Coordinates of C-alpha atoms in Angstrom, one line a residue:
X702 CA 69.4 77.9 127.7
X703 CA 66.4 77.9 125.4
X704 CA 64.3 75.4 123.5
X705 CA 64.0 76.0 119.8
X706 CA 60.7 75.2 118.1
X707 CA 60.3 75.4 114.3
X708 CA 56.8 75.8 112.9
X709 CA 55.9 77.4 116.2
X710 CA 53.0 79.5 114.8
X711 CA 51.3 76.4 113.3
X712 CA 48.9 74.1 115.0
X713 CA 51.1 71.6 116.9
X714 CA 53.9 74.1 117.2
X715 CA 51.8 76.8 118.9
X716 CA 50.3 74.3 121.3
X717 CA 53.8 73.0 122.1
X718 CA 55.0 76.5 122.8
X719 CA 52.2 77.0 125.2
X720 CA 52.9 73.7 126.9
X721 CA 56.7 74.4 127.2
X722 CA 56.1 77.9 128.7
X723 CA 53.6 76.5 131.1
X724 CA 56.2 73.9 132.1
X725 CA 58.8 76.6 132.9
X726 CA 60.9 76.5 129.8
X727 CA 62.3 79.3 127.7
X728 CA 61.2 79.1 124.1
X729 CA 62.6 80.5 120.9
X730 CA 59.7 80.2 118.4
X731 CA 60.8 80.1 114.8
X732 CA 58.3 80.4 111.9
X733 CA 58.2 81.8 108.4
X734 CA 54.6 82.8 108.8
X735 CA 53.2 81.2 105.7
X736 CA 49.5 80.8 105.2
X737 CA 49.2 78.3 108.1
X738 CA 51.5 80.2 110.5
X739 CA 49.3 82.4 112.7
X740 CA 51.2 84.7 115.1
X741 CA 48.0 85.3 117.0
X742 CA 48.3 81.7 118.3
X743 CA 51.4 82.9 120.2
X744 CA 50.9 86.5 121.1
X745 CA 49.6 85.7 124.6
X746 CA 53.1 84.1 125.4
X747 CA 55.0 87.4 124.9
X748 CA 57.4 87.9 127.9
X749 CA 60.9 87.2 129.2
X750 CA 60.7 83.4 128.6
X751 CA 59.4 83.7 125.0
X752 CA 61.1 85.0 121.9
X753 CA 59.6 84.9 118.4
X754 CA 61.9 85.0 115.3
X755 CA 60.4 85.2 111.8
X756 CA 62.6 83.0 109.6
X757 CA 62.8 80.3 107.0
X758 CA 64.1 76.9 108.0
X759 CA 65.7 76.7 104.5
X760 CA 68.0 79.5 105.5
X761 CA 70.8 77.5 107.3
X762 CA 72.9 80.5 108.3
X763 CA 69.9 82.3 109.8
X764 CA 68.9 79.2 111.8
X765 CA 72.5 78.7 113.0
X766 CA 72.7 82.4 114.1
X767 CA 69.6 82.0 116.2
X768 CA 71.0 78.8 117.8
X769 CA 74.1 80.7 118.8
X770 CA 72.4 83.9 119.9
X771 CA 70.0 82.1 122.3
X772 CA 72.1 79.2 123.5
X773 CA 69.7 76.6 122.2
X774 CA 69.7 73.3 124.3
X775 CA 67.3 71.3 122.2
X776 CA 65.3 71.5 118.9
X777 CA 61.7 70.5 118.2
X778 CA 61.5 70.4 114.4
X779 CA 57.8 70.7 113.5
X780 CA 57.9 73.1 110.5
X781 CA 56.3 71.4 107.5
X782 CA 53.8 71.6 104.8
X783 CA 51.2 69.1 106.0
X784 CA 47.9 69.3 104.0
X785 CA 47.6 66.3 101.7
X786 CA 45.2 68.1 99.3
X787 CA 47.7 70.9 98.8
X788 CA 50.5 68.4 98.2
X789 CA 48.5 66.9 95.4
X790 CA 47.8 70.3 93.8
X791 CA 51.3 71.7 94.3
X792 CA 54.0 69.3 95.5
X793 CA 56.9 71.6 95.0
X794 CA 56.4 73.5 98.2
X795 CA 56.3 70.2 100.1
X796 CA 59.6 69.1 98.6
X797 CA 61.2 72.4 99.5
X798 CA 60.0 72.8 103.0
X799 CA 59.8 69.2 104.2
X800 CA 63.0 67.8 102.5
X801 CA 65.3 70.8 101.8
X802 CA 64.1 72.5 105.0
X803 CA 64.9 69.5 107.1
X804 CA 68.3 69.2 105.4
X805 CA 69.0 72.8 106.3
X806 CA 67.9 72.3 109.9
X807 CA 70.2 69.3 110.2
X808 CA 73.1 71.2 108.7
X809 CA 72.7 74.1 111.2
X810 CA 72.2 71.7 114.1
X811 CA 75.3 69.7 113.2
X812 CA 77.5 72.8 112.9
X813 CA 76.1 74.1 116.3
X814 CA 76.4 70.7 118.0
X815 CA 80.0 70.1 116.9
X816 CA 81.0 73.4 118.6
X817 CA 79.4 72.5 121.9
X818 CA 81.5 71.1 124.8
X819 CA 80.9 69.4 128.1
X820 CA 77.4 69.2 129.6
X821 CA 75.9 71.3 126.9
X822 CA 77.1 68.9 124.2
X823 CA 75.9 65.9 126.2
X824 CA 72.4 67.4 126.7
X825 CA 71.8 68.6 123.1
X826 CA 69.0 66.8 121.2
X827 CA 67.2 67.3 117.9
X828 CA 63.7 65.9 117.7
X829 CA 62.1 65.6 114.3
X830 CA 58.3 65.3 114.4
X831 CA 56.9 63.2 111.6
X832 CA 53.7 61.4 110.7
X833 CA 52.2 58.0 110.5
X834 CA 51.4 58.6 106.8
X835 CA 55.0 57.6 105.9
X836 CA 53.9 54.0 106.5
X837 CA 51.2 54.0 103.8
X838 CA 47.8 52.5 104.3
X839 CA 46.6 49.6 106.4
X840 CA 44.0 46.9 105.8
X841 CA 41.2 46.2 108.2
X842 CA 43.6 44.8 110.8
X843 CA 47.1 45.5 112.1
X844 CA 49.0 48.6 113.3
X845 CA 52.0 50.7 112.3
X846 CA 55.0 50.0 114.5
X847 CA 58.4 51.6 114.5
X848 CA 59.6 48.7 112.2
X849 CA 56.9 49.0 109.6
X850 CA 58.4 49.6 106.1
X851 CA 57.8 53.0 104.6
X852 CA 55.3 53.1 101.8
X853 CA 54.1 56.8 101.4
X854 CA 51.2 57.3 99.0
X855 CA 51.0 61.1 98.6
X856 CA 53.5 63.9 97.8
X857 CA 53.1 65.0 101.5
X858 CA 53.9 61.6 103.0
X859 CA 56.7 61.0 100.5
X860 CA 58.3 64.3 101.5
X861 CA 58.0 63.5 105.2
X862 CA 59.4 60.0 104.6
X863 CA 62.4 61.6 102.8
X864 CA 62.9 63.9 105.8
X865 CA 62.8 61.0 108.2
X866 CA 65.6 59.2 106.2
X867 CA 67.8 62.4 106.3
X868 CA 67.4 62.5 110.1
X869 CA 68.4 58.9 110.4
X870 CA 71.4 59.4 108.1
X871 CA 72.7 62.4 110.1
X872 CA 72.7 60.3 113.2
X873 CA 74.6 57.4 111.7
X874 CA 76.9 59.5 109.6
X875 CA 77.6 62.5 111.8
X876 CA 76.6 61.3 115.2
X877 CA 74.0 64.1 115.6
X878 CA 71.8 63.2 118.7
X879 CA 68.5 63.0 116.9
X880 CA 65.1 61.5 117.7
X881 CA 62.1 60.9 115.5
X882 CA 58.4 60.7 116.4
X883 CA 55.7 59.5 114.0
X884 CA 52.3 60.6 115.2
X885 CA 48.7 59.9 114.3
X886 CA 46.2 62.6 113.3
X887 CA 46.1 65.5 115.8
X888 CA 43.1 67.6 116.8
X889 CA 42.5 70.4 119.3
X890 CA 42.8 74.2 119.6
X891 CA 44.5 76.4 117.0
X892 CA 44.3 74.1 114.0
X893 CA 44.2 75.8 110.6
X894 CA 40.6 75.6 109.5
X895 CA 41.3 73.7 106.2
X896 CA 41.7 70.5 108.3
X897 CA 38.8 68.2 108.9
X898 CA 37.7 69.0 112.5
X899 CA 38.0 72.8 112.5
X900 CA 36.5 72.9 109.0
X901 CA 33.5 70.9 110.1
X902 CA 33.0 73.1 113.2
X903 CA 33.2 76.3 111.2
X904 CA 31.0 75.1 108.4
X905 CA 28.4 73.7 110.8
X906 CA 28.1 77.0 112.7
X907 CA 28.0 79.0 109.4
X908 CA 25.2 76.8 108.0
X909 CA 27.3 75.4 105.2
X910 CA 27.7 71.9 103.9
X911 CA 29.8 69.5 105.8
X912 CA 31.9 67.7 103.1
X913 CA 33.0 64.1 103.6
X914 CA 35.3 62.4 101.1
X915 CA 34.1 59.2 99.5
X916 CA 31.9 57.0 101.8
X917 CA 33.3 58.5 104.9
X918 CA 34.7 55.2 106.2
X919 CA 38.4 56.1 106.0
X920 CA 39.9 55.4 109.4
X921 CA 42.4 57.5 111.4
X922 CA 43.9 57.2 114.9
X923 CA 43.1 60.5 116.6
X924 CA 45.4 62.2 119.2
X925 CA 44.5 65.2 121.3
X926 CA 47.2 67.8 120.6
X927 CA 48.1 68.4 124.3
X928 CA 48.7 64.7 124.7
X929 CA 51.0 64.9 121.7
X930 CA 52.9 67.8 123.3
X931 CA 53.4 65.8 126.5
X932 CA 54.7 62.9 124.3
X933 CA 57.2 65.2 122.6
X934 CA 58.5 66.5 125.8
X935 CA 58.7 63.0 127.2
X936 CA 60.7 61.8 124.2
X937 CA 63.0 64.8 124.4
X938 CA 63.7 64.2 128.1
X939 CA 63.8 60.4 128.3
X940 CA 64.2 59.2 124.7
X941 CA 67.3 57.4 123.5
X942 CA 69.2 59.3 120.7
X943 CA 68.8 57.6 117.4
X944 CA 65.5 56.0 118.3
X945 CA 62.0 56.4 116.7
X946 CA 58.8 56.5 118.8
X947 CA 55.3 56.2 117.4
X948 CA 52.7 58.4 119.2
X949 CA 49.1 57.5 118.9
X950 CA 45.8 58.2 120.6
X951 CA 44.5 54.6 120.8
X952 CA 41.4 56.1 119.1
X953 CA 40.5 54.7 115.7
X954 CA 37.5 56.5 114.2
X955 CA 35.9 56.7 110.7
X956 CA 35.7 60.2 109.3
X957 CA 31.9 59.9 109.3
X958 CA 32.0 59.2 113.0
X959 CA 34.2 62.3 113.6
X960 CA 31.7 64.5 111.8
X961 CA 28.7 63.1 113.5
X962 CA 30.3 63.4 116.9
X963 CA 31.0 67.1 116.3
X964 CA 27.4 67.6 115.1
X965 CA 26.1 65.9 118.3
X966 CA 28.2 68.1 120.6
X967 CA 27.1 71.2 118.7
X968 CA 23.5 70.1 118.9
X969 CA 23.9 70.0 122.7
X970 CA 25.9 73.1 123.4
X971 CA 25.0 75.4 120.5
X972 CA 21.8 74.1 118.9
X973 CA 20.4 75.4 115.6
X974 CA 17.1 77.2 115.5
X975 CA 15.7 74.3 113.6
X976 CA 16.9 70.9 112.5
X977 CA 20.2 69.2 113.4
X978 CA 23.8 69.9 112.2
X979 CA 24.0 66.4 110.8
X980 CA 21.5 67.5 108.1
X981 CA 24.3 69.5 106.6
X982 CA 26.5 66.5 105.8
X983 CA 27.2 65.8 102.1
X984 CA 29.5 63.2 100.5
X985 CA 31.9 64.5 97.9
X986 CA 34.2 62.8 95.4
X987 CA 37.2 61.1 97.1
X988 CA 40.6 62.6 96.7
X989 CA 43.3 60.8 94.7
X990 CA 45.3 58.2 96.7
X991 CA 43.2 58.5 99.8
X992 CA 44.7 56.0 102.3
X993 CA 42.0 53.8 103.8
X994 CA 43.2 53.2 107.4
X995 CA 46.0 54.4 109.7
X996 CA 46.4 53.0 113.2
X997 CA 49.4 53.4 115.5
X998 CA 50.9 50.9 117.9
X999 CA 52.2 53.2 120.6
X1000 CA 53.3 50.5 123.0
X1001 CA 57.0 51.3 122.7
X1002 CA 56.7 54.9 124.1
X1003 CA 54.4 53.6 126.8
X1004 CA 56.7 50.7 127.7
X1005 CA 60.0 52.5 127.5
X1006 CA 59.2 56.1 128.4
X1007 CA 55.9 55.8 130.4
X1008 CA 53.8 58.0 128.2
X1009 CA 50.2 57.4 127.2
X1010 CA 47.3 59.7 126.3
X1011 CA 45.2 61.3 129.0
X1012 CA 42.3 62.4 127.0
X1013 CA 39.5 60.2 125.7
X1014 CA 38.1 60.9 122.3
X1015 CA 34.9 62.3 124.0
X1016 CA 36.7 64.6 126.5
X1017 CA 39.2 65.8 123.9
X1018 CA 36.6 66.5 121.3
X1019 CA 34.4 68.4 123.8
X1020 CA 37.4 70.6 124.7
X1021 CA 38.1 71.2 121.0
X1022 CA 34.6 72.2 120.1
X1023 CA 34.4 74.5 123.2
X1024 CA 37.7 76.2 122.2
X1025 CA 36.5 77.0 118.7
X1026 CA 33.2 78.3 120.0
X1027 CA 35.1 80.5 122.4
X1028 CA 37.5 81.7 119.7
X1029 CA 35.3 82.5 116.7
X1030 CA 37.3 85.6 115.9
X1031 CA 40.6 83.6 115.7
X1032 CA 38.9 81.4 113.0
X1033 CA 37.2 84.3 111.1
X1034 CA 40.4 86.3 111.0
X1035 CA 42.2 83.4 109.4
X1036 CA 39.5 82.6 106.9
X1037 CA 39.2 86.3 105.9
X1038 CA 42.9 86.8 105.7
X1039 CA 42.8 89.6 108.3
X1040 CA 45.4 88.1 110.5
X1041 CA 47.9 88.2 107.6
X1042 CA 47.5 92.0 107.4
X1043 CA 47.9 92.3 111.1
X1044 CA 51.0 90.2 111.3
X1045 CA 52.7 92.1 108.4
X1046 CA 52.1 95.4 110.2
X1047 CA 53.4 94.1 113.5
X1048 CA 56.5 92.1 112.6

């Protein structure tokens, strides 16, 4: 029996694949290898317990065939377009991948599940990984709970909200044993360098400007990616089918705080020849519809399933910066496009 992970060559997916393999699970990694899908994030997992399949989640028949071939016992559905700026410039891909793709995954899973019998049918689960952005923006106080009404403010968050509703409907209409998690901002190894933290690390080391939207006081709840992987496995193993669980890091930080923390760590472990990394900070025009604050109430998953984050912001950020310093080639290959050529020749 194998665990099926969509978006497995992406940021959270690749970290989850590593976590599952380290936990003794067999993994079928499924990814279309778009711009953010980097096979080099998975190549060290090659072996008897790991299979990579290049495929599109919108291809229902292909997904179903992989389910049958490898005797899939559970599905972690992470494949998604996730960068808000890209969704503003080109929303069509987000509608296709996040909504149509999730519909396709649910269709394949339903067909597969309905043919299962006995213990295999009882054990099957489909976990849909979503985001706290579906809830919209918070004021200075309060937290998102599992009962917070949806109020997405970007094409990205609207597409994820739509996917969440499809997952709920497939549970109530067809009895598919689904679960949903809505997580806060993740950070850690293997994140595509257009996102804030890896972008700041790369630009700092390259001597480039460190751009911050608006006044830099937008607040997010930050979650170290390995803590998120533990949460996903906890929900898969202990969660109640049909339930939603919010996953947060109990770590609210302004964007300017994040950038200054990275600069401080780099000043300590990889100092410049002169000056400080903080001198490279510049403030740029805010993006349209930029939500002011997100904050997750993760008390349900702690109370009912016993999960809580292990990493503090300081410990997680130090691990993150260290990983990017130790894996500069991984970053440079992505930015140069070299890894795309490598993967096309290999797969």
